[in-house]
């Protein structure tokens, strides 16, 4: 098959663009980090214009690196950080304020104020645990705090979008305002059973429907790039939130198949087929990437707020490592953590705890703790949080995990993957291409334009890179987990005593 698929991978800390060929191989990759803004403790913001500028520049760079013009790009697929909320002026295309990022906790008290009946309605219709993580309270906050925003929204002058909508709007120069089912299902405003924006949910937050984008399947042609943007009319044919895109990119097409992505956060998803399974343990029921004309697919998800970003914290704030790969070297220099546990609840705890007030906690410190122990404890915290999710997911789905497919930047850390296998007591499978989020977006776009015929053809591209097998004694595993859960209780106690 001639030509390429261009995947735009808009993440929490960087924008990437990757050109894939028909075999799913990376032909070029460009990446650019963009600023993070923390105006108050627990608040996280992005500048939408900086996101667009970074994403456009890496797209142009990826194409220019291998001399590819618009005519050689069969389609564009988009995958994005989910829940992050942007409101902009429909006439000028300019944001009315900074984007409120999924990690931001400023609206926790708004969510706390929900009545039991409202919380029950939200969970029943959206599959989500009511939390500041999702977009609804962020939209309401902007409408309440930006002068004139609510009146302008009701007049149809403003547009809301998650980052996929924002990118498509800019790629088409305002011709298309859409989102896909996966991103819509993360707003806390979308009924995942009827596949519509829900009037009662909008009323809870006093959000005008005039703000909202059209909701479409994850694989279809939404529109075309304006020729002035990338030099031609390229079909924009796929969009999915990053975790649903990774599930698709890992070829988890059958019910019961599981993947874990180690990105800024950690996200473990299980394909549950056409059945929306309700969790009794704080997991989320969400929509999986679905092609145009297909019956809707669902997934169970456990969301960990801090995974790879704990390594970034070690590098940027603690200055314990100069690069992320260096964390593996330090961790391998010691046999354990000397009893130290780190709970990286920088923005609260996600699944299965859902405590927005918990904060980062270090326990077990002794005089013998060295930098190497501290770094190892930070890496181990990523695996512990994923283990918490796996245990409750197995109960909700009634399925025992037989193996785990992994991807995302931190999955390149061999120490972390081996420790994950030891904790879960199952093999961990890392593919040769760990860029499965972008790959999933490219598959969704390519299927929509006939670049790939079907999912069977896509499955042939998946190649195993390395298997990590467990070899730890059961008693040692249980001891480690008991220590971890003690540490989590300490982080929760900090949250419980916040009024004291």
mmCIF file of C-alpha atoms in Angstrom, residues 66-415:
data_model
loop_
_atom_site.group_PDB
_atom_site.id
_atom_site.type_symbol
_atom_site.label_atom_id
_atom_site.label_comp_id
_atom_site.label_asym_id
_atom_site.label_seq_id
_atom_site.Cartn_x
_atom_site.Cartn_y
_atom_site.Cartn_z
ATOM 1 C CA UNK A 66 11.436 11.987 5.048
ATOM 2 C CA UNK A 67 10.361 14.362 2.300
ATOM 3 C CA UNK A 68 6.675 13.452 2.412
ATOM 4 C CA UNK A 69 4.120 15.873 0.994
ATOM 5 C CA UNK A 70 0.394 16.095 1.710
ATOM 6 C CA UNK A 71 -0.422 14.009 -1.365
ATOM 7 C CA UNK A 72 1.484 11.054 0.127
ATOM 8 C CA UNK A 73 -0.424 11.109 3.424
ATOM 9 C CA UNK A 74 -3.442 8.830 3.079
ATOM 10 C CA UNK A 75 -5.062 10.077 6.283
ATOM 11 C CA UNK A 76 -4.496 11.704 9.652
ATOM 12 C CA UNK A 77 -5.380 10.008 12.937
ATOM 13 C CA UNK A 78 -5.540 11.936 16.202
ATOM 14 C CA UNK A 79 -5.073 10.705 19.740
ATOM 15 C CA UNK A 80 -5.048 12.997 22.723
ATOM 16 C CA UNK A 81 -4.875 13.564 26.444
ATOM 17 C CA UNK A 82 -8.451 13.116 27.559
ATOM 18 C CA UNK A 83 -10.742 15.260 29.764
ATOM 19 C CA UNK A 84 -8.583 18.380 29.329
ATOM 20 C CA UNK A 85 -11.043 21.204 28.683
ATOM 21 C CA UNK A 86 -10.801 24.063 26.182
ATOM 22 C CA UNK A 87 -13.349 26.786 25.409
ATOM 23 C CA UNK A 88 -12.783 29.089 22.461
ATOM 24 C CA UNK A 89 -14.421 31.844 20.422
ATOM 25 C CA UNK A 90 -16.067 30.384 17.318
ATOM 26 C CA UNK A 91 -15.410 33.558 15.317
ATOM 27 C CA UNK A 92 -11.748 34.188 16.136
ATOM 28 C CA UNK A 93 -10.712 30.637 17.072
ATOM 29 C CA UNK A 94 -8.958 32.020 20.161
ATOM 30 C CA UNK A 95 -9.281 30.301 23.567
ATOM 31 C CA UNK A 96 -11.050 32.363 26.216
ATOM 32 C CA UNK A 97 -8.645 31.107 28.933
ATOM 33 C CA UNK A 98 -6.036 28.450 29.549
ATOM 34 C CA UNK A 99 -7.072 24.826 29.184
ATOM 35 C CA UNK A 100 -7.896 23.084 32.463
ATOM 36 C CA UNK A 101 -5.908 19.827 32.409
ATOM 37 C CA UNK A 102 -7.295 16.441 33.434
ATOM 38 C CA UNK A 103 -4.951 16.409 36.448
ATOM 39 C CA UNK A 104 -6.340 19.683 37.840
ATOM 40 C CA UNK A 105 -8.196 19.432 41.153
ATOM 41 C CA UNK A 106 -9.645 22.961 41.395
ATOM 42 C CA UNK A 107 -13.216 21.692 40.941
ATOM 43 C CA UNK A 108 -13.119 18.980 43.615
ATOM 44 C CA UNK A 109 -15.457 20.928 45.910
ATOM 45 C CA UNK A 110 -17.954 21.408 43.051
ATOM 46 C CA UNK A 111 -18.091 17.635 42.672
ATOM 47 C CA UNK A 112 -18.353 17.179 46.441
ATOM 48 C CA UNK A 113 -21.474 19.372 46.380
ATOM 49 C CA UNK A 114 -23.377 16.929 44.147
ATOM 50 C CA UNK A 115 -26.374 15.297 45.797
ATOM 51 C CA UNK A 116 -26.511 11.501 46.146
ATOM 52 C CA UNK A 117 -29.215 11.431 43.465
ATOM 53 C CA UNK A 118 -27.066 13.452 41.066
ATOM 54 C CA UNK A 119 -24.040 11.243 41.704
ATOM 55 C CA UNK A 120 -26.102 8.137 41.038
ATOM 56 C CA UNK A 121 -27.520 9.593 37.800
ATOM 57 C CA UNK A 122 -24.045 10.555 36.552
ATOM 58 C CA UNK A 123 -22.600 7.124 37.259
ATOM 59 C CA UNK A 124 -25.558 5.285 35.719
ATOM 60 C CA UNK A 125 -25.544 7.242 32.467
ATOM 61 C CA UNK A 126 -21.836 7.949 31.951
ATOM 62 C CA UNK A 127 -20.163 4.931 33.574
ATOM 63 C CA UNK A 128 -17.895 7.359 35.455
ATOM 64 C CA UNK A 129 -17.240 7.929 39.134
ATOM 65 C CA UNK A 130 -18.106 11.622 39.676
ATOM 66 C CA UNK A 131 -14.771 13.388 40.003
ATOM 67 C CA UNK A 132 -12.954 16.612 39.149
ATOM 68 C CA UNK A 133 -10.897 14.501 36.704
ATOM 69 C CA UNK A 134 -13.594 14.736 34.045
ATOM 70 C CA UNK A 135 -14.577 17.672 31.842
ATOM 71 C CA UNK A 136 -18.037 18.676 33.134
ATOM 72 C CA UNK A 137 -16.979 20.530 36.275
ATOM 73 C CA UNK A 138 -14.083 22.132 34.384
ATOM 74 C CA UNK A 139 -16.485 23.578 31.785
ATOM 75 C CA UNK A 140 -18.762 24.844 34.569
ATOM 76 C CA UNK A 141 -15.798 26.455 36.347
ATOM 77 C CA UNK A 142 -14.763 28.342 33.202
ATOM 78 C CA UNK A 143 -18.331 29.515 32.586
ATOM 79 C CA UNK A 144 -18.498 30.742 36.181
ATOM 80 C CA UNK A 145 -15.100 32.450 36.311
ATOM 81 C CA UNK A 146 -14.462 33.968 32.855
ATOM 82 C CA UNK A 147 -16.406 37.202 32.524
ATOM 83 C CA UNK A 148 -19.343 36.920 30.144
ATOM 84 C CA UNK A 149 -18.582 33.308 29.230
ATOM 85 C CA UNK A 150 -21.942 31.835 30.205
ATOM 86 C CA UNK A 151 -23.934 34.444 28.271
ATOM 87 C CA UNK A 152 -21.698 34.033 25.228
ATOM 88 C CA UNK A 153 -22.002 30.238 25.453
ATOM 89 C CA UNK A 154 -25.806 30.440 25.492
ATOM 90 C CA UNK A 155 -25.658 32.758 22.469
ATOM 91 C CA UNK A 156 -23.688 30.120 20.529
ATOM 92 C CA UNK A 157 -20.557 32.252 20.352
ATOM 93 C CA UNK A 158 -18.271 29.765 22.133
ATOM 94 C CA UNK A 159 -17.186 26.185 21.463
ATOM 95 C CA UNK A 160 -16.100 23.518 23.918
ATOM 96 C CA UNK A 161 -13.789 20.711 23.029
ATOM 97 C CA UNK A 162 -11.430 18.166 24.410
ATOM 98 C CA UNK A 163 -8.043 18.373 22.702
ATOM 99 C CA UNK A 164 -9.110 16.252 19.699
ATOM 100 C CA UNK A 165 -11.866 18.765 18.900
ATOM 101 C CA UNK A 166 -9.434 21.651 19.273
ATOM 102 C CA UNK A 167 -6.941 20.097 16.859
ATOM 103 C CA UNK A 168 -9.583 19.179 14.267
ATOM 104 C CA UNK A 169 -11.011 22.710 14.457
ATOM 105 C CA UNK A 170 -7.584 24.184 13.766
ATOM 106 C CA UNK A 171 -6.615 21.649 11.085
ATOM 107 C CA UNK A 172 -9.818 22.495 9.185
ATOM 108 C CA UNK A 173 -9.627 26.233 10.027
ATOM 109 C CA UNK A 174 -12.928 26.094 11.876
ATOM 110 C CA UNK A 175 -14.869 24.087 9.302
ATOM 111 C CA UNK A 176 -15.430 21.066 11.571
ATOM 112 C CA UNK A 177 -16.429 20.895 15.244
ATOM 113 C CA UNK A 178 -16.573 17.230 16.251
ATOM 114 C CA UNK A 179 -15.385 14.778 18.856
ATOM 115 C CA UNK A 180 -15.469 11.000 18.945
ATOM 116 C CA UNK A 181 -17.355 8.624 21.253
ATOM 117 C CA UNK A 182 -14.288 7.825 23.371
ATOM 118 C CA UNK A 183 -13.550 11.453 24.227
ATOM 119 C CA UNK A 184 -17.219 12.330 24.687
ATOM 120 C CA UNK A 185 -17.537 9.450 27.145
ATOM 121 C CA UNK A 186 -14.959 11.173 29.396
ATOM 122 C CA UNK A 187 -16.797 14.474 29.784
ATOM 123 C CA UNK A 188 -19.370 13.308 32.398
ATOM 124 C CA UNK A 189 -22.035 14.770 30.061
ATOM 125 C CA UNK A 190 -22.446 11.941 27.534
ATOM 126 C CA UNK A 191 -24.866 9.041 27.910
ATOM 127 C CA UNK A 192 -22.799 6.008 26.902
ATOM 128 C CA UNK A 193 -25.924 3.892 26.356
ATOM 129 C CA UNK A 194 -27.909 6.247 24.104
ATOM 130 C CA UNK A 195 -24.771 7.803 22.520
ATOM 131 C CA UNK A 196 -26.070 11.331 23.054
ATOM 132 C CA UNK A 197 -25.297 14.409 25.122
ATOM 133 C CA UNK A 198 -27.601 14.067 28.117
ATOM 134 C CA UNK A 199 -29.949 16.974 28.845
ATOM 135 C CA UNK A 200 -30.276 16.158 32.564
ATOM 136 C CA UNK A 201 -26.501 15.983 32.991
ATOM 137 C CA UNK A 202 -26.084 19.302 31.221
ATOM 138 C CA UNK A 203 -28.668 20.799 33.584
ATOM 139 C CA UNK A 204 -26.749 19.592 36.644
ATOM 140 C CA UNK A 205 -23.784 21.717 35.591
ATOM 141 C CA UNK A 206 -25.787 24.464 33.827
ATOM 142 C CA UNK A 207 -23.877 23.891 30.582
ATOM 143 C CA UNK A 208 -25.514 25.140 27.338
ATOM 144 C CA UNK A 209 -25.772 22.494 24.627
ATOM 145 C CA UNK A 210 -24.737 25.155 22.081
ATOM 146 C CA UNK A 211 -21.143 24.710 23.273
ATOM 147 C CA UNK A 212 -20.865 21.049 22.360
ATOM 148 C CA UNK A 213 -19.356 19.302 19.332
ATOM 149 C CA UNK A 214 -21.023 16.677 17.179
ATOM 150 C CA UNK A 215 -20.159 13.159 18.393
ATOM 151 C CA UNK A 216 -18.952 10.581 15.850
ATOM 152 C CA UNK A 217 -17.384 7.091 15.716
ATOM 153 C CA UNK A 218 -13.614 6.871 16.225
ATOM 154 C CA UNK A 219 -12.953 5.725 12.661
ATOM 155 C CA UNK A 220 -14.534 7.792 9.888
ATOM 156 C CA UNK A 221 -13.694 10.801 7.733
ATOM 157 C CA UNK A 222 -14.575 13.913 9.751
ATOM 158 C CA UNK A 223 -13.280 16.414 7.240
ATOM 159 C CA UNK A 224 -10.115 17.552 5.482
ATOM 160 C CA UNK A 225 -7.184 19.718 6.426
ATOM 161 C CA UNK A 226 -7.282 23.213 5.025
ATOM 162 C CA UNK A 227 -4.630 23.347 2.254
ATOM 163 C CA UNK A 228 -2.913 26.253 4.010
ATOM 164 C CA UNK A 229 -2.182 24.119 7.086
ATOM 165 C CA UNK A 230 -0.175 21.148 5.762
ATOM 166 C CA UNK A 231 -0.020 21.907 2.080
ATOM 167 C CA UNK A 232 -3.023 19.940 0.880
ATOM 168 C CA UNK A 233 -6.417 18.395 1.667
ATOM 169 C CA UNK A 234 -5.682 15.367 3.853
ATOM 170 C CA UNK A 235 -8.578 13.307 5.272
ATOM 171 C CA UNK A 236 -8.862 13.511 9.071
ATOM 172 C CA UNK A 237 -10.211 10.018 9.520
ATOM 173 C CA UNK A 238 -9.575 8.806 13.055
ATOM 174 C CA UNK A 239 -9.759 10.170 16.590
ATOM 175 C CA UNK A 240 -9.670 8.493 19.970
ATOM 176 C CA UNK A 241 -8.661 9.345 23.496
ATOM 177 C CA UNK A 242 -5.138 8.159 24.175
ATOM 178 C CA UNK A 243 -6.050 5.102 26.242
ATOM 179 C CA UNK A 244 -8.712 3.786 23.885
ATOM 180 C CA UNK A 245 -6.296 4.375 21.008
ATOM 181 C CA UNK A 246 -3.644 2.330 22.831
ATOM 182 C CA UNK A 247 -6.143 -0.495 23.415
ATOM 183 C CA UNK A 248 -6.787 -0.525 19.660
ATOM 184 C CA UNK A 249 -3.096 -0.225 18.822
ATOM 185 C CA UNK A 250 -2.336 -3.234 21.038
ATOM 186 C CA UNK A 251 -4.871 -5.205 18.959
ATOM 187 C CA UNK A 252 -7.048 -5.885 22.018
ATOM 188 C CA UNK A 253 -10.082 -6.453 19.832
ATOM 189 C CA UNK A 254 -11.639 -9.318 21.817
ATOM 190 C CA UNK A 255 -13.467 -9.197 25.178
ATOM 191 C CA UNK A 256 -11.137 -9.907 28.102
ATOM 192 C CA UNK A 257 -7.981 -8.589 26.419
ATOM 193 C CA UNK A 258 -6.057 -6.090 28.567
ATOM 194 C CA UNK A 259 -3.369 -3.456 28.097
ATOM 195 C CA UNK A 260 -1.629 -1.034 30.447
ATOM 196 C CA UNK A 261 -0.186 2.257 29.242
ATOM 197 C CA UNK A 262 2.588 3.879 31.260
ATOM 198 C CA UNK A 263 2.385 7.484 30.169
ATOM 199 C CA UNK A 264 2.077 10.596 32.305
ATOM 200 C CA UNK A 265 -0.581 8.611 34.133
ATOM 201 C CA UNK A 266 -1.157 4.867 34.154
ATOM 202 C CA UNK A 267 -4.211 3.460 32.427
ATOM 203 C CA UNK A 268 -5.264 -0.160 32.439
ATOM 204 C CA UNK A 269 -8.107 -1.050 30.067
ATOM 205 C CA UNK A 270 -9.965 -4.292 29.436
ATOM 206 C CA UNK A 271 -12.080 -4.769 26.323
ATOM 207 C CA UNK A 272 -15.554 -5.908 27.445
ATOM 208 C CA UNK A 273 -17.068 -6.164 23.957
ATOM 209 C CA UNK A 274 -20.621 -4.901 23.478
ATOM 210 C CA UNK A 275 -21.340 -5.179 27.205
ATOM 211 C CA UNK A 276 -20.988 -2.135 29.453
ATOM 212 C CA UNK A 277 -19.871 -3.660 32.761
ATOM 213 C CA UNK A 278 -20.629 -1.574 35.854
ATOM 214 C CA UNK A 279 -17.853 -1.613 38.419
ATOM 215 C CA UNK A 280 -18.416 -2.025 42.145
ATOM 216 C CA UNK A 281 -14.776 -1.158 42.907
ATOM 217 C CA UNK A 282 -14.323 2.342 41.509
ATOM 218 C CA UNK A 283 -13.372 1.422 37.939
ATOM 219 C CA UNK A 284 -14.795 3.333 35.004
ATOM 220 C CA UNK A 285 -17.063 2.013 32.279
ATOM 221 C CA UNK A 286 -16.019 3.772 29.108
ATOM 222 C CA UNK A 287 -16.518 3.528 25.356
ATOM 223 C CA UNK A 288 -13.806 1.772 23.367
ATOM 224 C CA UNK A 289 -12.761 2.868 19.881
ATOM 225 C CA UNK A 290 -15.463 1.844 17.427
ATOM 226 C CA UNK A 291 -15.563 2.049 13.639
ATOM 227 C CA UNK A 292 -18.328 3.723 11.658
ATOM 228 C CA UNK A 293 -21.280 1.367 11.221
ATOM 229 C CA UNK A 294 -20.195 -1.030 13.983
ATOM 230 C CA UNK A 295 -21.996 -1.798 17.224
ATOM 231 C CA UNK A 296 -20.519 0.143 20.125
ATOM 232 C CA UNK A 297 -17.667 -1.462 22.078
ATOM 233 C CA UNK A 298 -16.977 -0.812 25.761
ATOM 234 C CA UNK A 299 -14.055 -1.116 28.148
ATOM 235 C CA UNK A 300 -13.381 -1.221 31.877
ATOM 236 C CA UNK A 301 -10.711 1.247 32.916
ATOM 237 C CA UNK A 302 -8.590 1.914 35.953
ATOM 238 C CA UNK A 303 -6.987 5.355 35.919
ATOM 239 C CA UNK A 304 -3.794 6.110 37.851
ATOM 240 C CA UNK A 305 -3.078 9.839 37.891
ATOM 241 C CA UNK A 306 0.706 9.661 38.312
ATOM 242 C CA UNK A 307 2.839 7.051 36.539
ATOM 243 C CA UNK A 308 5.572 8.199 34.160
ATOM 244 C CA UNK A 309 5.276 11.713 35.565
ATOM 245 C CA UNK A 310 6.872 10.488 38.808
ATOM 246 C CA UNK A 311 10.037 9.901 36.776
ATOM 247 C CA UNK A 312 9.688 13.386 35.302
ATOM 248 C CA UNK A 313 9.383 14.667 38.895
ATOM 249 C CA UNK A 314 12.607 12.893 39.847
ATOM 250 C CA UNK A 315 14.302 14.578 36.883
ATOM 251 C CA UNK A 316 12.865 18.099 36.890
ATOM 252 C CA UNK A 317 11.858 18.924 40.459
ATOM 253 C CA UNK A 318 14.017 16.599 42.606
ATOM 254 C CA UNK A 319 16.947 16.654 40.153
ATOM 255 C CA UNK A 320 17.923 13.114 41.166
ATOM 256 C CA UNK A 321 18.363 11.956 37.567
ATOM 257 C CA UNK A 322 19.418 13.787 34.427
ATOM 258 C CA UNK A 323 17.276 11.665 32.111
ATOM 259 C CA UNK A 324 14.373 9.260 32.481
ATOM 260 C CA UNK A 325 16.390 6.160 31.393
ATOM 261 C CA UNK A 326 18.888 6.888 34.174
ATOM 262 C CA UNK A 327 16.234 5.951 36.746
ATOM 263 C CA UNK A 328 16.551 2.305 35.671
ATOM 264 C CA UNK A 329 20.310 2.359 36.245
ATOM 265 C CA UNK A 330 19.941 3.696 39.780
ATOM 266 C CA UNK A 331 17.134 1.262 40.651
ATOM 267 C CA UNK A 332 19.263 -1.689 39.570
ATOM 268 C CA UNK A 333 22.094 -0.637 41.899
ATOM 269 C CA UNK A 334 20.163 -1.653 45.051
ATOM 270 C CA UNK A 335 18.366 -4.871 46.000
ATOM 271 C CA UNK A 336 15.302 -3.155 47.495
ATOM 272 C CA UNK A 337 14.038 0.244 48.661
ATOM 273 C CA UNK A 338 15.367 -0.106 52.236
ATOM 274 C CA UNK A 339 11.748 -0.114 53.393
ATOM 275 C CA UNK A 340 10.807 3.128 51.652
ATOM 276 C CA UNK A 341 7.450 3.545 49.882
ATOM 277 C CA UNK A 342 6.432 6.567 47.811
ATOM 278 C CA UNK A 343 2.755 7.225 47.129
ATOM 279 C CA UNK A 344 2.855 9.822 44.305
ATOM 280 C CA UNK A 345 -0.592 11.291 44.937
ATOM 281 C CA UNK A 346 0.462 14.688 43.597
ATOM 282 C CA UNK A 347 -3.061 15.417 42.347
ATOM 283 C CA UNK A 348 -5.024 12.982 44.494
ATOM 284 C CA UNK A 349 -5.532 9.246 44.070
ATOM 285 C CA UNK A 350 -7.436 7.721 41.154
ATOM 286 C CA UNK A 351 -8.785 4.172 40.893
ATOM 287 C CA UNK A 352 -9.694 2.359 43.018
ATOM 288 C CA UNK A 353 -9.488 4.995 45.785
ATOM 289 C CA UNK A 354 -10.843 8.169 44.120
ATOM 290 C CA UNK A 355 -9.615 10.560 46.781
ATOM 291 C CA UNK A 356 -8.971 14.039 45.330
ATOM 292 C CA UNK A 357 -7.474 15.339 48.568
ATOM 293 C CA UNK A 358 -4.732 12.751 49.096
ATOM 294 C CA UNK A 359 -1.240 14.102 48.489
ATOM 295 C CA UNK A 360 2.174 12.646 47.815
ATOM 296 C CA UNK A 361 3.561 10.699 50.747
ATOM 297 C CA UNK A 362 6.947 9.123 51.561
ATOM 298 C CA UNK A 363 7.037 6.568 54.383
ATOM 299 C CA UNK A 364 9.615 4.213 55.856
ATOM 300 C CA UNK A 365 12.548 6.623 55.714
ATOM 301 C CA UNK A 366 15.601 5.673 57.755
ATOM 302 C CA UNK A 367 19.131 7.039 57.914
ATOM 303 C CA UNK A 368 20.209 4.269 55.539
ATOM 304 C CA UNK A 369 18.005 5.485 52.666
ATOM 305 C CA UNK A 370 20.105 6.548 49.680
ATOM 306 C CA UNK A 371 19.178 8.245 46.441
ATOM 307 C CA UNK A 372 19.107 4.846 44.722
ATOM 308 C CA UNK A 373 16.527 3.547 47.221
ATOM 309 C CA UNK A 374 14.381 6.649 46.728
ATOM 310 C CA UNK A 375 14.467 6.342 42.936
ATOM 311 C CA UNK A 376 13.649 2.633 43.098
ATOM 312 C CA UNK A 377 10.698 3.376 45.415
ATOM 313 C CA UNK A 378 9.381 5.954 42.933
ATOM 314 C CA UNK A 379 9.526 3.423 40.089
ATOM 315 C CA UNK A 380 7.926 0.705 42.199
ATOM 316 C CA UNK A 381 5.030 3.055 43.019
ATOM 317 C CA UNK A 382 3.959 2.901 39.361
ATOM 318 C CA UNK A 383 3.707 -0.883 39.489
ATOM 319 C CA UNK A 384 1.918 -0.913 42.847
ATOM 320 C CA UNK A 385 -0.781 1.448 41.587
ATOM 321 C CA UNK A 386 -1.328 -0.712 38.508
ATOM 322 C CA UNK A 387 -1.562 -3.803 40.706
ATOM 323 C CA UNK A 388 -4.340 -2.158 42.741
ATOM 324 C CA UNK A 389 -6.309 -1.674 39.537
ATOM 325 C CA UNK A 390 -5.739 -5.227 38.272
ATOM 326 C CA UNK A 391 -7.017 -6.785 41.489
ATOM 327 C CA UNK A 392 -10.371 -5.001 41.361
ATOM 328 C CA UNK A 393 -10.706 -5.356 37.585
ATOM 329 C CA UNK A 394 -10.446 -9.130 37.874
ATOM 330 C CA UNK A 395 -13.278 -9.078 40.409
ATOM 331 C CA UNK A 396 -15.534 -6.787 38.356
ATOM 332 C CA UNK A 397 -15.059 -8.654 35.084
ATOM 333 C CA UNK A 398 -14.880 -12.134 36.591
ATOM 334 C CA UNK A 399 -11.779 -12.761 34.481
ATOM 335 C CA UNK A 400 -8.373 -13.846 35.781
ATOM 336 C CA UNK A 401 -5.521 -12.019 34.075
ATOM 337 C CA UNK A 402 -3.259 -14.383 32.123
ATOM 338 C CA UNK A 403 -0.843 -11.771 30.817
ATOM 339 C CA UNK A 404 -0.492 -8.034 30.366
ATOM 340 C CA UNK A 405 0.340 -6.086 27.217
ATOM 341 C CA UNK A 406 2.209 -2.870 28.008
ATOM 342 C CA UNK A 407 3.097 0.323 26.177
ATOM 343 C CA UNK A 408 3.870 3.987 26.768
ATOM 344 C CA UNK A 409 7.156 5.718 27.472
ATOM 345 C CA UNK A 410 7.812 4.229 30.919
ATOM 346 C CA UNK A 411 7.287 0.681 29.590
ATOM 347 C CA UNK A 412 10.795 1.015 28.116
ATOM 348 C CA UNK A 413 12.102 0.767 31.699
ATOM 349 C CA UNK A 414 13.127 -2.880 32.098
ATOM 350 C CA UNK A 415 13.328 -2.678 35.891
#
